[in-house]
Coordinates of C-alpha atoms in Angstrom, one line a residue:
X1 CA -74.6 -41.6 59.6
X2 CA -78.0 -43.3 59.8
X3 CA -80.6 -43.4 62.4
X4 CA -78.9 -41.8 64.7
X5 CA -80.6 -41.8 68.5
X6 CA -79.3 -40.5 71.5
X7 CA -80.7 -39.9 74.8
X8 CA -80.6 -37.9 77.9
X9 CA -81.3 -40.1 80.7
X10 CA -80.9 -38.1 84.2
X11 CA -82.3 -38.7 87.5
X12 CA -85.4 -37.3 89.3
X13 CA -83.4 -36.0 92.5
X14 CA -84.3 -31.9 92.3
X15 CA -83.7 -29.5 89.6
X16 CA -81.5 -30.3 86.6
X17 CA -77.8 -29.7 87.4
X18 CA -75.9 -27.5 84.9
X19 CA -73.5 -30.1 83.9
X20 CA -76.5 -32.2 82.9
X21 CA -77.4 -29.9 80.7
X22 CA -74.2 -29.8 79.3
X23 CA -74.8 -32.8 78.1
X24 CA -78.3 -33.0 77.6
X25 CA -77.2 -29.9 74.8
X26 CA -74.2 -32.0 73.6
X27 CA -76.7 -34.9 73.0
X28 CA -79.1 -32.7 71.2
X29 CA -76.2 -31.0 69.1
X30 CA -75.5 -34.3 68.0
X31 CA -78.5 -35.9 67.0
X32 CA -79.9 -32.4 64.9
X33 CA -76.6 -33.2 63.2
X34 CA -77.2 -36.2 62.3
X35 CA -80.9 -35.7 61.6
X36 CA -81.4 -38.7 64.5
X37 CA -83.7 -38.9 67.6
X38 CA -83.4 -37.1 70.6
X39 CA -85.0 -39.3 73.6
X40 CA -85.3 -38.0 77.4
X41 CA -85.6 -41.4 79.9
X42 CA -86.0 -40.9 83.6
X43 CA -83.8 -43.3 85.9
X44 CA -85.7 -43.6 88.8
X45 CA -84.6 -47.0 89.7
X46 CA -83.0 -45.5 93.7
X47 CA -86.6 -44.5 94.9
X48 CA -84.8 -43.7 98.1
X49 CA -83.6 -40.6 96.5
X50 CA -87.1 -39.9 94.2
X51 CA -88.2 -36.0 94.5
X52 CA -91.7 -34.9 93.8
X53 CA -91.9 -32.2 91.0
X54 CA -88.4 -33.4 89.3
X55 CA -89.8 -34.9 86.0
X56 CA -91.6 -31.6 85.5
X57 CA -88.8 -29.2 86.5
X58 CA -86.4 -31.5 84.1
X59 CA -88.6 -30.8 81.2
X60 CA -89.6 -27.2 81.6
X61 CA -85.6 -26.5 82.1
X62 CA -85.3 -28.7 79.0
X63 CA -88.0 -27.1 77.2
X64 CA -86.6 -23.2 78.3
X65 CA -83.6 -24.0 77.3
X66 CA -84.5 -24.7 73.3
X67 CA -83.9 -28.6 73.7
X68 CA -86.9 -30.3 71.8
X69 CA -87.2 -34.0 72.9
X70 CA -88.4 -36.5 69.9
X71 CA -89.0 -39.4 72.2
X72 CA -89.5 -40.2 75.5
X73 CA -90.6 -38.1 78.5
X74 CA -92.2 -35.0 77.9
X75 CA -95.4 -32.4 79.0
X76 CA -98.5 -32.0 77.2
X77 CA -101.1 -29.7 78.8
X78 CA -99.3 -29.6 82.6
X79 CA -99.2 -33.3 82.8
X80 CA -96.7 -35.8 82.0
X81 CA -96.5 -38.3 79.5
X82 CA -94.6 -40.6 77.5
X83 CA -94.6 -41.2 73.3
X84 CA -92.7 -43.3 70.8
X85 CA -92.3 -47.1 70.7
X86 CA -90.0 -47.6 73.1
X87 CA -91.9 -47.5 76.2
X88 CA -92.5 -47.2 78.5
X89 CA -89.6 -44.2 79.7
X90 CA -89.4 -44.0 83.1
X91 CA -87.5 -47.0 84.6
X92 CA -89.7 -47.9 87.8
X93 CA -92.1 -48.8 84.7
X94 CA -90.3 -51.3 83.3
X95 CA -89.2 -53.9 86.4
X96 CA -90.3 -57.4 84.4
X97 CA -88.2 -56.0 81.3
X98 CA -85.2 -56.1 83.6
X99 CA -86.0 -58.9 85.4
X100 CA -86.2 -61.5 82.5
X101 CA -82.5 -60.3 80.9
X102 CA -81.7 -61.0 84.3
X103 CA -82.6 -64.2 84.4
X104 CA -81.1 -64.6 81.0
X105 CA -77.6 -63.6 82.3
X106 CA -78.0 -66.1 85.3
X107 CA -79.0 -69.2 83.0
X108 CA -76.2 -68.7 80.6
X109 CA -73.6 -68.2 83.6
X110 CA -72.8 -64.9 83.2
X111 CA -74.3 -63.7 86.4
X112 CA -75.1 -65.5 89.8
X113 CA -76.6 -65.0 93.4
X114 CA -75.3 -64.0 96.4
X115 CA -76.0 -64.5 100.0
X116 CA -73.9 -61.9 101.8
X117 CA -75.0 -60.0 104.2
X118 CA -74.7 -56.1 104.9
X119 CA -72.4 -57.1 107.7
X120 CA -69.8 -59.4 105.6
X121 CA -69.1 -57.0 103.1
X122 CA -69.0 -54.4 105.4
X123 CA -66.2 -56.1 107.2
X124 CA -64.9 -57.3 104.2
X125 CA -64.2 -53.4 102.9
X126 CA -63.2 -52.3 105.8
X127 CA -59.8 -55.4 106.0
X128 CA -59.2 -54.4 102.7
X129 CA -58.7 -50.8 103.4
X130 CA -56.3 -51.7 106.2
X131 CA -54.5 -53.8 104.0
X132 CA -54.4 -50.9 101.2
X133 CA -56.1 -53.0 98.9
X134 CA -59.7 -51.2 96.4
X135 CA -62.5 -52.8 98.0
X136 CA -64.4 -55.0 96.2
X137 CA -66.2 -58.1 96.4
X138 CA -64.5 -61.0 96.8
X139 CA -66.5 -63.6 94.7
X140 CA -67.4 -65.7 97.8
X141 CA -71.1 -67.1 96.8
X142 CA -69.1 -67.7 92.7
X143 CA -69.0 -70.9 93.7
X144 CA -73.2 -71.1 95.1
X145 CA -74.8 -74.0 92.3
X146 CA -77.9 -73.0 90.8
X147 CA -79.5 -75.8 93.1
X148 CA -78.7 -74.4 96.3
X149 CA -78.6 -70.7 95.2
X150 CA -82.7 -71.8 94.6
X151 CA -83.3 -74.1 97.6
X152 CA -81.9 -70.7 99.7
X153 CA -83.8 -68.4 97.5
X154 CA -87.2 -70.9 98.3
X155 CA -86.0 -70.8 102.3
X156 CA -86.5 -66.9 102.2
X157 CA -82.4 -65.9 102.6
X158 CA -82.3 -62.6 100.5
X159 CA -80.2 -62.2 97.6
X160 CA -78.5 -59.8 94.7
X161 CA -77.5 -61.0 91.4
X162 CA -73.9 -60.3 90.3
X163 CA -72.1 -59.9 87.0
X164 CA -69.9 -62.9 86.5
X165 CA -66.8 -61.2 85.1
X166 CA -64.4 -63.3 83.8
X167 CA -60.7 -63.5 85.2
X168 CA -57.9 -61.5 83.9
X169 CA -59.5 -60.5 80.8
X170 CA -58.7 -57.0 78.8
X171 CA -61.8 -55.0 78.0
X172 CA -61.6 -52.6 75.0
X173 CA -64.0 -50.1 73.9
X174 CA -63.9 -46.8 71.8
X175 CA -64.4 -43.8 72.8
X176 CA -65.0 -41.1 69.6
X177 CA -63.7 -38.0 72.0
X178 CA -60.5 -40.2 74.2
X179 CA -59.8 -43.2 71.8
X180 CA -59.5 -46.5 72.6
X181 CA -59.9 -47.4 76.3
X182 CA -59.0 -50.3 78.0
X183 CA -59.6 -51.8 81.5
X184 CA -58.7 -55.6 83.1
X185 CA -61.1 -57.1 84.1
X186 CA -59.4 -58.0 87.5
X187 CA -59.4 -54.3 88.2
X188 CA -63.1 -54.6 88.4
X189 CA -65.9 -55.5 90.8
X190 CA -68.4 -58.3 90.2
X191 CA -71.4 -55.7 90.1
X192 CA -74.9 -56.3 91.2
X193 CA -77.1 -56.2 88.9
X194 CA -80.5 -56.8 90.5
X195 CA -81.1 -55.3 94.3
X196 CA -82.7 -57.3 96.8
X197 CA -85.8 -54.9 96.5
X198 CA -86.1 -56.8 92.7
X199 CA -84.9 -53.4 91.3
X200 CA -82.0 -53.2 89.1
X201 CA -78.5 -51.1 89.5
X202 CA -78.1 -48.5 87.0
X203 CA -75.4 -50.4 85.0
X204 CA -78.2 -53.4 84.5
X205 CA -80.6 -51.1 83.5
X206 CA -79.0 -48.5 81.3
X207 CA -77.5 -50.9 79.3
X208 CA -81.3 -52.9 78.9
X209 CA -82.5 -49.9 78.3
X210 CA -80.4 -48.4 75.8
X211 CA -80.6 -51.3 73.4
X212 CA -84.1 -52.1 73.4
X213 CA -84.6 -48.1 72.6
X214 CA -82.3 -48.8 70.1
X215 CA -79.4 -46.1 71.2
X216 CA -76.6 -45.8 68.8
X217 CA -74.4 -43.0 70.6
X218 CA -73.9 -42.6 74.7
X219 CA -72.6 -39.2 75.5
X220 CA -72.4 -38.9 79.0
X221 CA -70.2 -37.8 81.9
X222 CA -66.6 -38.8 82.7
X223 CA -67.4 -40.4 85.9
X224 CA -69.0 -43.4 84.0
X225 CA -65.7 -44.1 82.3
X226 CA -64.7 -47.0 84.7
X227 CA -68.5 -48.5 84.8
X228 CA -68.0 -48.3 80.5
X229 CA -66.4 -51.9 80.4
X230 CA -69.0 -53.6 82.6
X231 CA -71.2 -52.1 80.3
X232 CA -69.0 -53.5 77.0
X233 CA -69.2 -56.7 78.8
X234 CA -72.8 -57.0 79.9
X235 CA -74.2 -55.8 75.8
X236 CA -71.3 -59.1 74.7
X237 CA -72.9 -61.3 77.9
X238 CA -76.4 -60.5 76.0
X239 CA -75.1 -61.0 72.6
X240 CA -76.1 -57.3 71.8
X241 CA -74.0 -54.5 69.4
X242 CA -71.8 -51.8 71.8
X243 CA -72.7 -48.7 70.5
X244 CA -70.7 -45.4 70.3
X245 CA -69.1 -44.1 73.4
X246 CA -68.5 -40.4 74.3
X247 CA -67.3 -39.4 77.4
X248 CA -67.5 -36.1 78.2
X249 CA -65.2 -33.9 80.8
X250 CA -66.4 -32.7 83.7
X251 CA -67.9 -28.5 84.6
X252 CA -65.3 -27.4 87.1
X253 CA -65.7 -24.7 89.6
X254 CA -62.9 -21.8 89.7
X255 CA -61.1 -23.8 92.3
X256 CA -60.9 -26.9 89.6
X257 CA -63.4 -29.0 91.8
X258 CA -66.7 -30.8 90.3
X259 CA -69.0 -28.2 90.0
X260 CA -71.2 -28.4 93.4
X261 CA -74.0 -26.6 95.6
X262 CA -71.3 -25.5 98.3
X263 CA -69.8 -23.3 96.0
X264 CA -73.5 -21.5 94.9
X265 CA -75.5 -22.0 92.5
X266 CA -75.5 -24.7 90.2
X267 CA -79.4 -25.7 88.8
X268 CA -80.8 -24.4 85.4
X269 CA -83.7 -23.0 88.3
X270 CA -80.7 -20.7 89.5
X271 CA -79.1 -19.3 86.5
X272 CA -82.8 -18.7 85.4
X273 CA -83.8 -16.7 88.5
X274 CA -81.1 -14.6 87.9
X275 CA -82.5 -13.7 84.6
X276 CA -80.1 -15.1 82.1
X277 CA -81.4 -15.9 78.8
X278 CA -81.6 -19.4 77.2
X279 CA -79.5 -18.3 74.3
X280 CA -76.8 -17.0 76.5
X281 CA -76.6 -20.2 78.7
X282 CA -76.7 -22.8 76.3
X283 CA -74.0 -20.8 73.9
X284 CA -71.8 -20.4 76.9
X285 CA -71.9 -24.4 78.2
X286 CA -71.3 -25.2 74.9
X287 CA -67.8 -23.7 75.3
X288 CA -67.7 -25.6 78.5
X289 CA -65.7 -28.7 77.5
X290 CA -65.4 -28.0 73.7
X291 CA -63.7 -26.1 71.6
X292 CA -64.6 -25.0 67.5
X293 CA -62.1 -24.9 65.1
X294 CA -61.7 -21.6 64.7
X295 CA -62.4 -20.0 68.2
X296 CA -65.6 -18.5 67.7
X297 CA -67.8 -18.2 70.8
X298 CA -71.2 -16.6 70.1
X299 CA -73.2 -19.1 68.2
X300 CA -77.2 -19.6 67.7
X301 CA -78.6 -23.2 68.5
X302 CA -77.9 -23.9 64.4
X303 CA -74.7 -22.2 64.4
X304 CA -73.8 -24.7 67.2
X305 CA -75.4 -27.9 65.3
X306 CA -73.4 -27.0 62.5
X307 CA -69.8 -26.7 64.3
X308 CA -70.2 -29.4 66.7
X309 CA -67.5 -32.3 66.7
X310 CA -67.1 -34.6 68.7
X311 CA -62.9 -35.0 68.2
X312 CA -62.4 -31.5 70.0
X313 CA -64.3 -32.2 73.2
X314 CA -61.6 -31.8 75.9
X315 CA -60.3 -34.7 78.0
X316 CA -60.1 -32.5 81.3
X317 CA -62.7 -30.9 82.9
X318 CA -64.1 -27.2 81.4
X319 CA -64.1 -24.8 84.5
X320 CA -67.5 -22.5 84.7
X321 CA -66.9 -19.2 85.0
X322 CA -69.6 -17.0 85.7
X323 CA -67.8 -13.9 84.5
X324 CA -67.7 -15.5 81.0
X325 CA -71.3 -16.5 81.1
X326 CA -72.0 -12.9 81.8
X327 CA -69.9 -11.3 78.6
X328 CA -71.8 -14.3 76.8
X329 CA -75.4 -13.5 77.8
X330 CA -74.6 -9.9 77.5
X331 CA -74.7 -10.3 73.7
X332 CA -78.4 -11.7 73.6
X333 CA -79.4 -9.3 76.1
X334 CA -78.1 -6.2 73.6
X335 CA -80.2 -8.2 70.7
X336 CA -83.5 -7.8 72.5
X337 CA -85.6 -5.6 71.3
X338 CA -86.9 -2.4 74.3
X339 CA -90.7 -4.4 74.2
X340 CA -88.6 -8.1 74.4
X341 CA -86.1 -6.6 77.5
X342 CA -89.3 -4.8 79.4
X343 CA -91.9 -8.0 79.1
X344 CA -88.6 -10.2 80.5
X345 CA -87.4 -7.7 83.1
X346 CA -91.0 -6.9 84.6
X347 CA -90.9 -9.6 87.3
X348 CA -88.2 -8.3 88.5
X349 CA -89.6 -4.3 88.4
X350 CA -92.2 -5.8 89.8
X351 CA -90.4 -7.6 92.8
X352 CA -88.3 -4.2 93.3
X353 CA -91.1 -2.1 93.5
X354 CA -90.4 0.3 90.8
X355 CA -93.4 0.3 88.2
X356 CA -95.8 -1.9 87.1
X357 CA -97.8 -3.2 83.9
X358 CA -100.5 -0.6 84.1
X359 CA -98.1 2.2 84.3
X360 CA -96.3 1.1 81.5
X361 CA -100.1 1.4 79.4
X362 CA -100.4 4.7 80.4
X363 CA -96.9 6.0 79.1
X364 CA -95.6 3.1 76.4
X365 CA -93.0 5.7 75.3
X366 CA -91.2 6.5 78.5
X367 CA -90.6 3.2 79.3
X368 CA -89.2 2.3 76.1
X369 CA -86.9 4.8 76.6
X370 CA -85.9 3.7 79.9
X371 CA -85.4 0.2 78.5
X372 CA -83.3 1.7 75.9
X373 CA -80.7 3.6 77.8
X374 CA -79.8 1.3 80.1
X375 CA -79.9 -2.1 77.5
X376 CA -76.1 -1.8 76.8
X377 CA -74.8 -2.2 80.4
X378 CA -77.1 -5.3 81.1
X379 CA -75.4 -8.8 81.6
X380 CA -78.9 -10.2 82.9
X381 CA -82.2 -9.5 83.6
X382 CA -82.1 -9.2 87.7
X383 CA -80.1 -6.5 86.6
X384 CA -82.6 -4.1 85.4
X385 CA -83.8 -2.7 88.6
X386 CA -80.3 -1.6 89.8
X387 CA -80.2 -0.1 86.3
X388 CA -82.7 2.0 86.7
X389 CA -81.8 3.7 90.3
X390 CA -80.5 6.7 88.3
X391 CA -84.3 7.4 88.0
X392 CA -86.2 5.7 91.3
X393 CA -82.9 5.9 93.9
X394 CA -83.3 8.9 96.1
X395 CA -80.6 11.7 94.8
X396 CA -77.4 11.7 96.7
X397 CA -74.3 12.7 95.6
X398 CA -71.5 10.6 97.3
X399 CA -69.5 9.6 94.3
X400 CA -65.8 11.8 94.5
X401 CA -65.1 12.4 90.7
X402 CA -69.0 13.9 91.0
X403 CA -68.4 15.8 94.2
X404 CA -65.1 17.4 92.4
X405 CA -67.5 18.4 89.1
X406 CA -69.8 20.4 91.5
X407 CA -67.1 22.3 93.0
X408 CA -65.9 23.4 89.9
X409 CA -65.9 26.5 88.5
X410 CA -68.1 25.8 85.6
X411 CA -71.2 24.2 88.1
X412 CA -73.2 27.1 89.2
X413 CA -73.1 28.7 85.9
X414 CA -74.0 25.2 84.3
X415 CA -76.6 24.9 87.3
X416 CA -78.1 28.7 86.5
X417 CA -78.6 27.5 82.8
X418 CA -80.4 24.7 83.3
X419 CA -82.9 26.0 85.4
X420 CA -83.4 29.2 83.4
X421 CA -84.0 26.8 80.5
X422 CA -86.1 24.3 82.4
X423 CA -88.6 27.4 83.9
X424 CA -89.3 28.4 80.3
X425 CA -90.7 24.7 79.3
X426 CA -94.0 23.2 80.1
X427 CA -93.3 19.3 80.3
X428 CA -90.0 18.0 78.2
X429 CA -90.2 15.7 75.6
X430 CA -87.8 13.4 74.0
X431 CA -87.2 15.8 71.1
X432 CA -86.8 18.8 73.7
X433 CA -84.5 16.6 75.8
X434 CA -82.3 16.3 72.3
X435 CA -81.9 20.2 72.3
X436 CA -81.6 20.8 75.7
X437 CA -77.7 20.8 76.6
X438 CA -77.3 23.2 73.4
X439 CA -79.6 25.4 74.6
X440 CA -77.8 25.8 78.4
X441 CA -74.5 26.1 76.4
X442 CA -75.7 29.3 75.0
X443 CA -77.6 30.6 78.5
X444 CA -73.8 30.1 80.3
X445 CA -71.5 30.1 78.2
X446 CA -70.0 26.5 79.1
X447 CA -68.7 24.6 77.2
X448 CA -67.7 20.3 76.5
X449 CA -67.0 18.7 79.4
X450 CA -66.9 21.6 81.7
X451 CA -70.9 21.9 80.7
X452 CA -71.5 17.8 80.4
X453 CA -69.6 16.6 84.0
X454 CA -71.3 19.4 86.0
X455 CA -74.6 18.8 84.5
X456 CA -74.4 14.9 84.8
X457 CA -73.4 14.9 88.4
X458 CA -76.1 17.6 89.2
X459 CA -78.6 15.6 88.2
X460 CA -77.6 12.2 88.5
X461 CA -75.0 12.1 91.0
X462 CA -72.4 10.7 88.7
X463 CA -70.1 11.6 86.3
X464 CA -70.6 8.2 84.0
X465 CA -73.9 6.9 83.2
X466 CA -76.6 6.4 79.9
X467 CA -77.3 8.9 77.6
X468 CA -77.8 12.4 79.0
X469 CA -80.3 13.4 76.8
X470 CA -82.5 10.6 77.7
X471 CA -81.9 10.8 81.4
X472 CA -83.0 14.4 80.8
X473 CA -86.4 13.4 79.6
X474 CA -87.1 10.3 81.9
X475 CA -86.7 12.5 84.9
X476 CA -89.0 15.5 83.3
X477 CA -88.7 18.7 84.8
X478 CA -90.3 18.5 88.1
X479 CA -87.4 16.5 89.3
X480 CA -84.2 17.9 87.7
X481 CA -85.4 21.2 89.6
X482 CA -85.6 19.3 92.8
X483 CA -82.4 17.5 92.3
X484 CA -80.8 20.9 90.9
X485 CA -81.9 22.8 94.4
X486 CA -80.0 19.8 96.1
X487 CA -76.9 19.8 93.9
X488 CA -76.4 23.7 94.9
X489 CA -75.6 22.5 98.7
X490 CA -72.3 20.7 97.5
X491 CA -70.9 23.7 95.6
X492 CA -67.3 25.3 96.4

């Protein structure tokens, strides 16, 4: 396929909604694969709902999330700006564009003014309704000549332009994920295309827009499937090529619903703050409305180029689950390397309180270890913290399965032995910590897990948890004695 170009054309209303960047990663995976162009537009054509900062926070999310954009929109030095030859990309930009295929439609009778007020087609709606009929405009000011439509313009009567769609007309289009879609055209509305504040709908200006930026394939959302035909219509209306459709289904919530803010959180921002990793997200929305052959699900960014096709995107919506996402990110979080996990994870050690980047200069080692013992159990980085309370929570022992290992039998001999041990060392290192458990076996005579449980839950309150031997030496001796003293009060 040649010269492929897609584009990714969202909104500036707030932070970038996970669905969009479903498909903003749909759009990417297919345009790598086709070695074609990846362009990111703004549509800022409703200024009513324009939000400072959005451009920015749609790139960095972009950006963090691996998506490289070819055309378009994009940041350079904390400012943005626009490259390629298609400008400009931001909508509000390109007014006279829109206006003069406008005009174009209205000459060759394809479009035409209309007069009606607010009021009319209020009341208009609202006696349809009762009657149970769709709303939709009834073609009143159709029969408005050109002569008066100018003498009322000239008189200062505000206007729209509508879409002259013809009557009773099937209008066909393919669609490379659903097939061949088609919708009469007296199901349809006689859209505006041009607002009485001289800006343009979105159905006007997308479709300008994509073909003067020369786009070959729209992936987008299902909930433009019943605008599609306007669109087929307007590109014949202009004399222009249709290019590829692909609808794609919607991200669910649990309860099958659109995917919304009432139900948490929903922005790239969100799933950021929480600490998941780019990798993990983008792999895991992947899956969100497609499917590979043969039911992989942890792929790389190229792995995902490579498998993507377009033929097993669903038809119905993908439901998000965040319990996925987890066992998904997990895997990326186990590939970090110790240095990789604690340089992500400090913000958050930071924000608890725990330790901070000096401290971690003055004993490299010990962190590492920390790091290290408590990778596996990870899901995302806002875990960390939590992770490592075995080491900064204050020692309590309230867990039952613990509570039961200390009234054991075995406990105070196991107890005995470790201090005995512990008195004869100056300050325990890693290798010590290695030899240590061996070493109370012989001093009491204890054994498996009548020697492990005891010990564990004497010093960390549980009876699960990391690697004993590195708990041993990232609590060092002054504190296993303190927490041993305390462990004696819950014996039999």
């Amino acid at each position: 396929m040649d010269n492929v170009r897609v584009r990714f054309a969202p909104s500036p209303t707030g932070y970038l909604h996970i669905g969009g960047l479903r498909t903003a990663v749909y759009n990417y995976l297919y345009a790598r694969q086709h070695n074609g162009k990846f362009l990111l537009r703004i549509e800022d054509t409703d200024r009513t709902r324009f939000v400072e900062g959005a451009i920015e926070n749609l790139i960095r999310s972009l950006t963090w999330s691996g998506i490289e954009i070819d055309e378009g929109v994009m940041m350079e030095g904390g400012e943005v700006v626009e490259k390629g030859d298609c400008g400009p990309y931001i909508q509000s930009k390109r007014l006279d564009i829109y206006k003069k295929y406008v005009d174009q439609l209205l000459e060759s009778g394809h479009a035409y003014y209309c007069f009606c007020t607010k009021e009319r087609l209020d009341a208009l709606r609202e006696e349809q309704k009762i009657k149970g009929k769709v709303p939709r405009y009834d073609g009143l000011c159709r029969g408005v000549s050109m002569e008066e439509a100018k003498e009322r313009i000239a008189n200062g009567e505000d206007y729209v332009v509508r879409l002259k769609l013809p009557h009773d007309r099937d209008i066909s289009f393919e669609d490379e994920a659903r097939g061949t879609i088609t919708i009469n055209s007296n199901e349809m509305d006689d859209q505006v295309l041009m607002k009485s504040d001289g800006f343009p709908t979105y159905h006007m200006a997308v479709v300008v827009d994509d073909h003067l930026m020369g786009i070959t394939h729209i992936i987008r959302g299902e909930e433009w499937l019943p605008s599609t035909p306007k669109h087929v219509y307007l590109y014949e209306a202009l004399g222009w090529e249709v290019p590829t459709y692909i609808h794609l289904p919607g991200v669910l919530n649990s309860d099958h619903k659109k995917l919304s803010k009432r139900q948490g959180d929903v922005s790239v921002e969100d799933f950021r703050g929480h600490g998941y990793l780019p990798e993990g997200l983008v792999n895991y929305l992947a899956l969100v409305g497609w499917s590979p052959e043969d039911n992989q699900e942890i792929f790389t960014m190229d792995e995902l180029i490579k498998a993507f096709d377009t033929k097993r995107i669903a038809k119905t919506g993908g439901v998000f689950d965040v319990k996925k996402l987890d066992w998904v990110n997990s895997h990326y979080m186990k590939e970090l390397s110790t240095d990789e996990l604690l340089e992500m994870a400090m913000p958050y050690i930071e924000e608890a309180g725990l330790f901070t980047k000096e401290d971690v200069e003055k004993n490299p080692e010990h962190y590492r270890v920390l790091m290290e013992t408590i990778q596996d159990g990870l899901d995302r980085l806002e875990q960390v913290p939590e992770a490592c309370g075995f080491l900064y929570d204050e020692y309590d022992v309230t867990e039952e399965a613990a509570l039961e290992q200390l009234k054991s039998e075995s406990a105070p001999k196991v107890v005995t032995g470790l201090e005995e041990i512990l008195g004869e060392m100056d300050e325990i290192t890693l290798e010590d910590a290695g030899k240590l458990m061996k070493q109370v076996q012989k001093a009491s005579g204890v054994k498996g897990k009548n020697l492990y449980m005891p010990a564990r839950a004497a010093m960390t309150g549980n009876v699960h948890g990391p690697e004993l031997s590195n708990i041993i030496y990232l609590l060092g001796k002054e504190e296993i004695l303190k927490r041993l003293e305390k462990a004696k009060g819950y014996f039999a």
